[in-house]
Short mmCIF file of N, CA and C and ligand atoms in Angstrom, two decimals:
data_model
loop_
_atom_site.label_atom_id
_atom_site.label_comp_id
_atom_site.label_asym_id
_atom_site.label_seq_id
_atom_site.Cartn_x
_atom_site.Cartn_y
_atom_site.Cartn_z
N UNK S 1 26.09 -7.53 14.78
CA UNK S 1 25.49 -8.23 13.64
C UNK S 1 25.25 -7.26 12.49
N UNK S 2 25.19 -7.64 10.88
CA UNK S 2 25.35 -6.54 10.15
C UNK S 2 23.56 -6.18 9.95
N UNK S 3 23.79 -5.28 9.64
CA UNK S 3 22.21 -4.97 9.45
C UNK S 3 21.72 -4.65 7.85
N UNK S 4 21.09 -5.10 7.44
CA UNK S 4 20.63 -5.30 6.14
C UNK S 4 19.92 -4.07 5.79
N UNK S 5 19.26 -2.86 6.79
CA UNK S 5 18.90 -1.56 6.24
C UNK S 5 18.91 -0.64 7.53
N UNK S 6 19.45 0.01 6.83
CA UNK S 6 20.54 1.77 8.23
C UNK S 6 18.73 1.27 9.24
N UNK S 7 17.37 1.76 8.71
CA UNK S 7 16.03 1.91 9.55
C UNK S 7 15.32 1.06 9.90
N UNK S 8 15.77 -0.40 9.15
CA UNK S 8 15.28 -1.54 9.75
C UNK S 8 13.84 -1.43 9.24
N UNK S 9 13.57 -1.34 7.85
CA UNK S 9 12.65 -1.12 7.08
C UNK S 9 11.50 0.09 7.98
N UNK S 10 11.82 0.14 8.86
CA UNK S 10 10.77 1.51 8.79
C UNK S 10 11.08 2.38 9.12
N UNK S 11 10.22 3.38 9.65
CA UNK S 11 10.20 4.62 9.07
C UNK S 11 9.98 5.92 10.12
N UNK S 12 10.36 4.86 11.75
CA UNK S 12 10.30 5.69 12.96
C UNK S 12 11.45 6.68 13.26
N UNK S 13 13.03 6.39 12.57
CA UNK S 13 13.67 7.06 13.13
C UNK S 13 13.78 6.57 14.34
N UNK S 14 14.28 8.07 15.34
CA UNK S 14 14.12 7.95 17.00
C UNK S 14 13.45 7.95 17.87
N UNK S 15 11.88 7.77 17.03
CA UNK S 15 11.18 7.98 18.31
C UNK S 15 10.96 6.18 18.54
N UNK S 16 9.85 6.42 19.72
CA UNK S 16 10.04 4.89 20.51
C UNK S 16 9.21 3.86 19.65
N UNK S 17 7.89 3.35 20.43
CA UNK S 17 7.64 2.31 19.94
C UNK S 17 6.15 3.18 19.29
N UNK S 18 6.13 2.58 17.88
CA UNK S 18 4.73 3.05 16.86
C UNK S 18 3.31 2.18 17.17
N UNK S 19 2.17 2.61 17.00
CA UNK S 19 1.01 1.78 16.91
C UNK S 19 1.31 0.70 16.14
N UNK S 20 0.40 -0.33 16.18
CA UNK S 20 0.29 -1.50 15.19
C UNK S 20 -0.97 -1.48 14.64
N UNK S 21 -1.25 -1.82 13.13
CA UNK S 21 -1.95 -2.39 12.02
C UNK S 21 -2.08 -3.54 11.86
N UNK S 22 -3.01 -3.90 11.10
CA UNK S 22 -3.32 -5.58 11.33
C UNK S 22 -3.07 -5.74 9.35
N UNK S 23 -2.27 -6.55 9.24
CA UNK S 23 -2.42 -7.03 7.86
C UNK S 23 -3.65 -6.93 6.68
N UNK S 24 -3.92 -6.45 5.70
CA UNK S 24 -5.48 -6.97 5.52
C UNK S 24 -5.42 -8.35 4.30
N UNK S 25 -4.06 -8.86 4.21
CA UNK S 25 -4.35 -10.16 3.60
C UNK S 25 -4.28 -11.11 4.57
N UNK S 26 -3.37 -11.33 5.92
CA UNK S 26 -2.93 -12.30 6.18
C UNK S 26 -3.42 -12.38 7.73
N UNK S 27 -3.73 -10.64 8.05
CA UNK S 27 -3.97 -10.70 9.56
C UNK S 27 -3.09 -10.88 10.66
N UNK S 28 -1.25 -10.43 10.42
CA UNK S 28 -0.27 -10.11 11.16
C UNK S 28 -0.66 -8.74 11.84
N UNK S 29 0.12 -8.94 12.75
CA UNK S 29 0.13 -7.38 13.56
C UNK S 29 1.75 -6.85 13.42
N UNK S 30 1.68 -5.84 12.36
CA UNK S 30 2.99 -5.05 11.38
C UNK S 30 2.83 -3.85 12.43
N UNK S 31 3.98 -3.04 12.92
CA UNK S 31 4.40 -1.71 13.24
C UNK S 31 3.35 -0.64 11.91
N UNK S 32 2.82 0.44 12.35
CA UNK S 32 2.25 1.18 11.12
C UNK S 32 3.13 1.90 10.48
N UNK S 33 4.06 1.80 11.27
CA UNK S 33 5.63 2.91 9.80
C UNK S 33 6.07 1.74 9.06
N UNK S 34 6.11 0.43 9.39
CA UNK S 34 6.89 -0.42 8.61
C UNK S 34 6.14 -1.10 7.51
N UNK S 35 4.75 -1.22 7.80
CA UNK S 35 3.24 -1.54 6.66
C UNK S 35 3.54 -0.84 5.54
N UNK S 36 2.97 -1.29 4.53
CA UNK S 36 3.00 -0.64 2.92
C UNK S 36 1.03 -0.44 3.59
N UNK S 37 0.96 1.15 2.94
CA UNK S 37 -0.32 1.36 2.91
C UNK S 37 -1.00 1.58 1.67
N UNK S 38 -2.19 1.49 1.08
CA UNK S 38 -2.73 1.22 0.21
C UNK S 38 -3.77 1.90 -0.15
N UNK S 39 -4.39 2.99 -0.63
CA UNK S 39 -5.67 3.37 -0.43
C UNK S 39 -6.08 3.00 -2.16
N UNK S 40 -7.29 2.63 -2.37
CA UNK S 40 -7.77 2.65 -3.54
C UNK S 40 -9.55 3.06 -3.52
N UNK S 41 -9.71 3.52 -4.69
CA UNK S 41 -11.19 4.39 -4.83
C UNK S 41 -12.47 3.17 -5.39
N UNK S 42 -12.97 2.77 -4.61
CA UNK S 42 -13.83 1.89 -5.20
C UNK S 42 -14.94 2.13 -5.51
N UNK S 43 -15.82 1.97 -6.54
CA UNK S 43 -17.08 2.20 -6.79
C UNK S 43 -18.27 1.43 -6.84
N UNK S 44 -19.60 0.94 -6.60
CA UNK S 44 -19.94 0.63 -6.07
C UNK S 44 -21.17 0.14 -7.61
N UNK S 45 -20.51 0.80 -8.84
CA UNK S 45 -21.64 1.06 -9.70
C UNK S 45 -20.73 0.00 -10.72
N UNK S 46 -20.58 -0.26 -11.68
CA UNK S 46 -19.86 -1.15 -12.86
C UNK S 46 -19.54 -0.18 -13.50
N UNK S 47 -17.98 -0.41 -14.14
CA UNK S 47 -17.50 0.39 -14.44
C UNK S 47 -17.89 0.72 -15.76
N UNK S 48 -18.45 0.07 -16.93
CA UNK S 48 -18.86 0.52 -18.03
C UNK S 48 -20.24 1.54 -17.84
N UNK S 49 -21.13 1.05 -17.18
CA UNK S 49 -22.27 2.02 -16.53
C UNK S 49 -21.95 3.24 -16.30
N UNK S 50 -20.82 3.48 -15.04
CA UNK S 50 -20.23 4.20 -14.55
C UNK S 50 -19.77 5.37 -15.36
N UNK S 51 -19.03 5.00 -16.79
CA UNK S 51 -18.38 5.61 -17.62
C UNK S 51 -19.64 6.45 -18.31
N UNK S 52 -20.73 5.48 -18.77
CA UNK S 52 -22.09 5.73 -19.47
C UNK S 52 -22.54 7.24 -18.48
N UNK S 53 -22.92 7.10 -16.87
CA UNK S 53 -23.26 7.58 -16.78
C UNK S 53 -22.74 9.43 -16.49
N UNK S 54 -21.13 9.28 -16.42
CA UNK S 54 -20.36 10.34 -16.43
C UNK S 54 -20.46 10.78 -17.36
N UNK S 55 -21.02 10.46 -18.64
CA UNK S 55 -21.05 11.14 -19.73
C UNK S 55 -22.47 12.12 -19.82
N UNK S 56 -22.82 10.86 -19.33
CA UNK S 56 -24.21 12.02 -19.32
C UNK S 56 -24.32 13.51 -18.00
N UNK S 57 -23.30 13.23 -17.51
CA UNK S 57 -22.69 14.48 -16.33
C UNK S 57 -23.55 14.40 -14.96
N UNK S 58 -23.54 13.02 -14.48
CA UNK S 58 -23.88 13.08 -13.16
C UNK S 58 -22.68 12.44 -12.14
N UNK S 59 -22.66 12.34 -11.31
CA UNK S 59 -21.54 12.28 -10.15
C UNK S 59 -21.70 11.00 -9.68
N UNK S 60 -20.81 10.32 -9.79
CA UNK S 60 -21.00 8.65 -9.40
C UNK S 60 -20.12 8.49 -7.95
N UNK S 61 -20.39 8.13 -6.82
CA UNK S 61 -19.74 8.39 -5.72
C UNK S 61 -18.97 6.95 -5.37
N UNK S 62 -17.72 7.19 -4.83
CA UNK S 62 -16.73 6.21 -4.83
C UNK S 62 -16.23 6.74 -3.37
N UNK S 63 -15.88 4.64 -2.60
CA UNK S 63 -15.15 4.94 -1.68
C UNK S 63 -14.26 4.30 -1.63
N UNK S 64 -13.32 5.15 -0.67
CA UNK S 64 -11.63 5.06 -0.42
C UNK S 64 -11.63 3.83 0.41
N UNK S 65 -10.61 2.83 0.23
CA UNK S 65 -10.31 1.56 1.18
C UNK S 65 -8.66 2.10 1.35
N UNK S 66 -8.63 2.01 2.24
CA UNK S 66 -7.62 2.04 2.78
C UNK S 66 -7.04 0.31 3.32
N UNK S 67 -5.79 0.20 2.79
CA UNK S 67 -5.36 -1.57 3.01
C UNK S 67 -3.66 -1.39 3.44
N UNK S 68 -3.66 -2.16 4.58
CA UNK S 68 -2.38 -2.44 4.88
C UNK S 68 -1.69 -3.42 4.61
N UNK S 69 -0.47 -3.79 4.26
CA UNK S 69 0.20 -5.15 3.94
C UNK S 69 1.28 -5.07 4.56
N UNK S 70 1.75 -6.37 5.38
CA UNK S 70 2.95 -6.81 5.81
C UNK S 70 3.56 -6.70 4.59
N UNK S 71 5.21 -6.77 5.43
CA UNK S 71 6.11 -6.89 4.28
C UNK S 71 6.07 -8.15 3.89
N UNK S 72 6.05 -8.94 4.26
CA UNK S 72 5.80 -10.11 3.15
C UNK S 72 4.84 -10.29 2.49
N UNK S 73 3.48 -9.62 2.51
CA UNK S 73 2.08 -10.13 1.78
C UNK S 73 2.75 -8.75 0.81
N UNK S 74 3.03 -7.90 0.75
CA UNK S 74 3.55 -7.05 0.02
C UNK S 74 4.51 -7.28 -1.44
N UNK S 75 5.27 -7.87 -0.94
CA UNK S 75 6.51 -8.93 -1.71
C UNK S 75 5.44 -9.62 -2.76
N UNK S 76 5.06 -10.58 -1.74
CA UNK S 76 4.04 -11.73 -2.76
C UNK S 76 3.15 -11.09 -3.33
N UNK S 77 2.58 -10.04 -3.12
CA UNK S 77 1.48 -9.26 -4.36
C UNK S 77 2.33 -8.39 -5.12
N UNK S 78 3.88 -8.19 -5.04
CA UNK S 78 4.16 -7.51 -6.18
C UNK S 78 3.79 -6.38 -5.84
N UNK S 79 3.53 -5.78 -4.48
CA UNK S 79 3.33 -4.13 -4.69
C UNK S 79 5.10 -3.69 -4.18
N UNK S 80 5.62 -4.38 -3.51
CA UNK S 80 7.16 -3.94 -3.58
C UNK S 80 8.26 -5.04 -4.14
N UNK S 81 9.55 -4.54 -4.50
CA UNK S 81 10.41 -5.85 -4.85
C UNK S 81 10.99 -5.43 -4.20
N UNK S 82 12.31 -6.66 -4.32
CA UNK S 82 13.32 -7.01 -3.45
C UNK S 82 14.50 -6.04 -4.53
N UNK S 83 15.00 -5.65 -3.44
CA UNK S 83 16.34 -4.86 -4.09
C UNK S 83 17.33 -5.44 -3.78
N UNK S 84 18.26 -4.98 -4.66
CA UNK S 84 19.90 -5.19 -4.34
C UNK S 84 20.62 -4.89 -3.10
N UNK S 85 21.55 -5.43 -2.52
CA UNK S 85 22.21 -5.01 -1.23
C UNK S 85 22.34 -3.39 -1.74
N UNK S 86 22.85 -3.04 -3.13
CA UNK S 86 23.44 -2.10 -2.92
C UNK S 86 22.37 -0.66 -3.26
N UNK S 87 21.35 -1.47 -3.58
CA UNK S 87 19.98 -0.44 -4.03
C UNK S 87 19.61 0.12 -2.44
N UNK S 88 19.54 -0.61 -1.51
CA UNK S 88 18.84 -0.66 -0.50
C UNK S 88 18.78 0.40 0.25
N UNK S 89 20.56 1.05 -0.30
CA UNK S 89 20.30 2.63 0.71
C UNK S 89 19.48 3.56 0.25
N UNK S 90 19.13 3.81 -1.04
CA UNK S 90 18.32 4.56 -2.05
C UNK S 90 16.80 4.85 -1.37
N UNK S 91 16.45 5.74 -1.46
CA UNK S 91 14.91 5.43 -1.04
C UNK S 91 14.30 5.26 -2.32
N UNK S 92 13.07 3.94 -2.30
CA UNK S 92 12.18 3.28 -3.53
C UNK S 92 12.11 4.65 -4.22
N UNK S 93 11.63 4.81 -5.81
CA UNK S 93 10.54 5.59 -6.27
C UNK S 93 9.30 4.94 -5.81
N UNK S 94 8.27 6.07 -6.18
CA UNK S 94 7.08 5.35 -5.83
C UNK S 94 6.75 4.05 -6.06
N UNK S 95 6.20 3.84 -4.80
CA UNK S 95 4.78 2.34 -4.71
C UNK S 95 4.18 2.08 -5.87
N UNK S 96 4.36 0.82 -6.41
CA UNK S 96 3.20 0.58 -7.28
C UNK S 96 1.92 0.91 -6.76
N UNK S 97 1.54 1.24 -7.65
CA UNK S 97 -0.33 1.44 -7.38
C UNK S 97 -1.15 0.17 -7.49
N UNK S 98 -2.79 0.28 -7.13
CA UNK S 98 -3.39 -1.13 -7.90
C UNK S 98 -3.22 -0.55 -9.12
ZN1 ZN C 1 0.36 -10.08 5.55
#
């Protein structure tokens, strides 16, 4: 049967079978090489405040979320597109960001 990508979208190579991740939109259980991962810095303060108070030179503390997406909740948020048959051997440039 032909195969639509040499790695079969991920990213194990030869070794055997990878842990699994749980989606965080949809709640699939994705391979963790084949997940789009996500980390973003969240803050906890409003961001105009936030800005206010960096000026005045104090340290506003932010935390990291880390988010996994199936390849399809991925697609549908637009953090990856669909390529061309002939793009496909290429590896992406970077991931969109949020
Ligand atoms: Zn999903």
């Amino acid at each position: 049967m032909a195969k639509k990508r040499k790695s079969g979208g991920r990213s194990k190579g030869g070794h055997g079978r990878s842990k699994s991740v749980q989606c965080s939109k949809c709640g699939r259980i994705v391979p963790a090489d084949k997940a789009k991962k996500y980390t973003k810095r969240v803050s906890s303060v409003e961001p105009q405040l936030a800005r206010e108070l960096r000026q005045q030179g104090s340290y506003i503390q932010t935390r990291r979320i880390t988010a996994y997406y199936c390849v399809s909740c991925a697609v549908h948020a637009g953090r990856v597109q669909i390529r061309q048959d002939s793009e496909r051997k290429s590896v992406p440039t970077r991931d969109r960001q949020f």
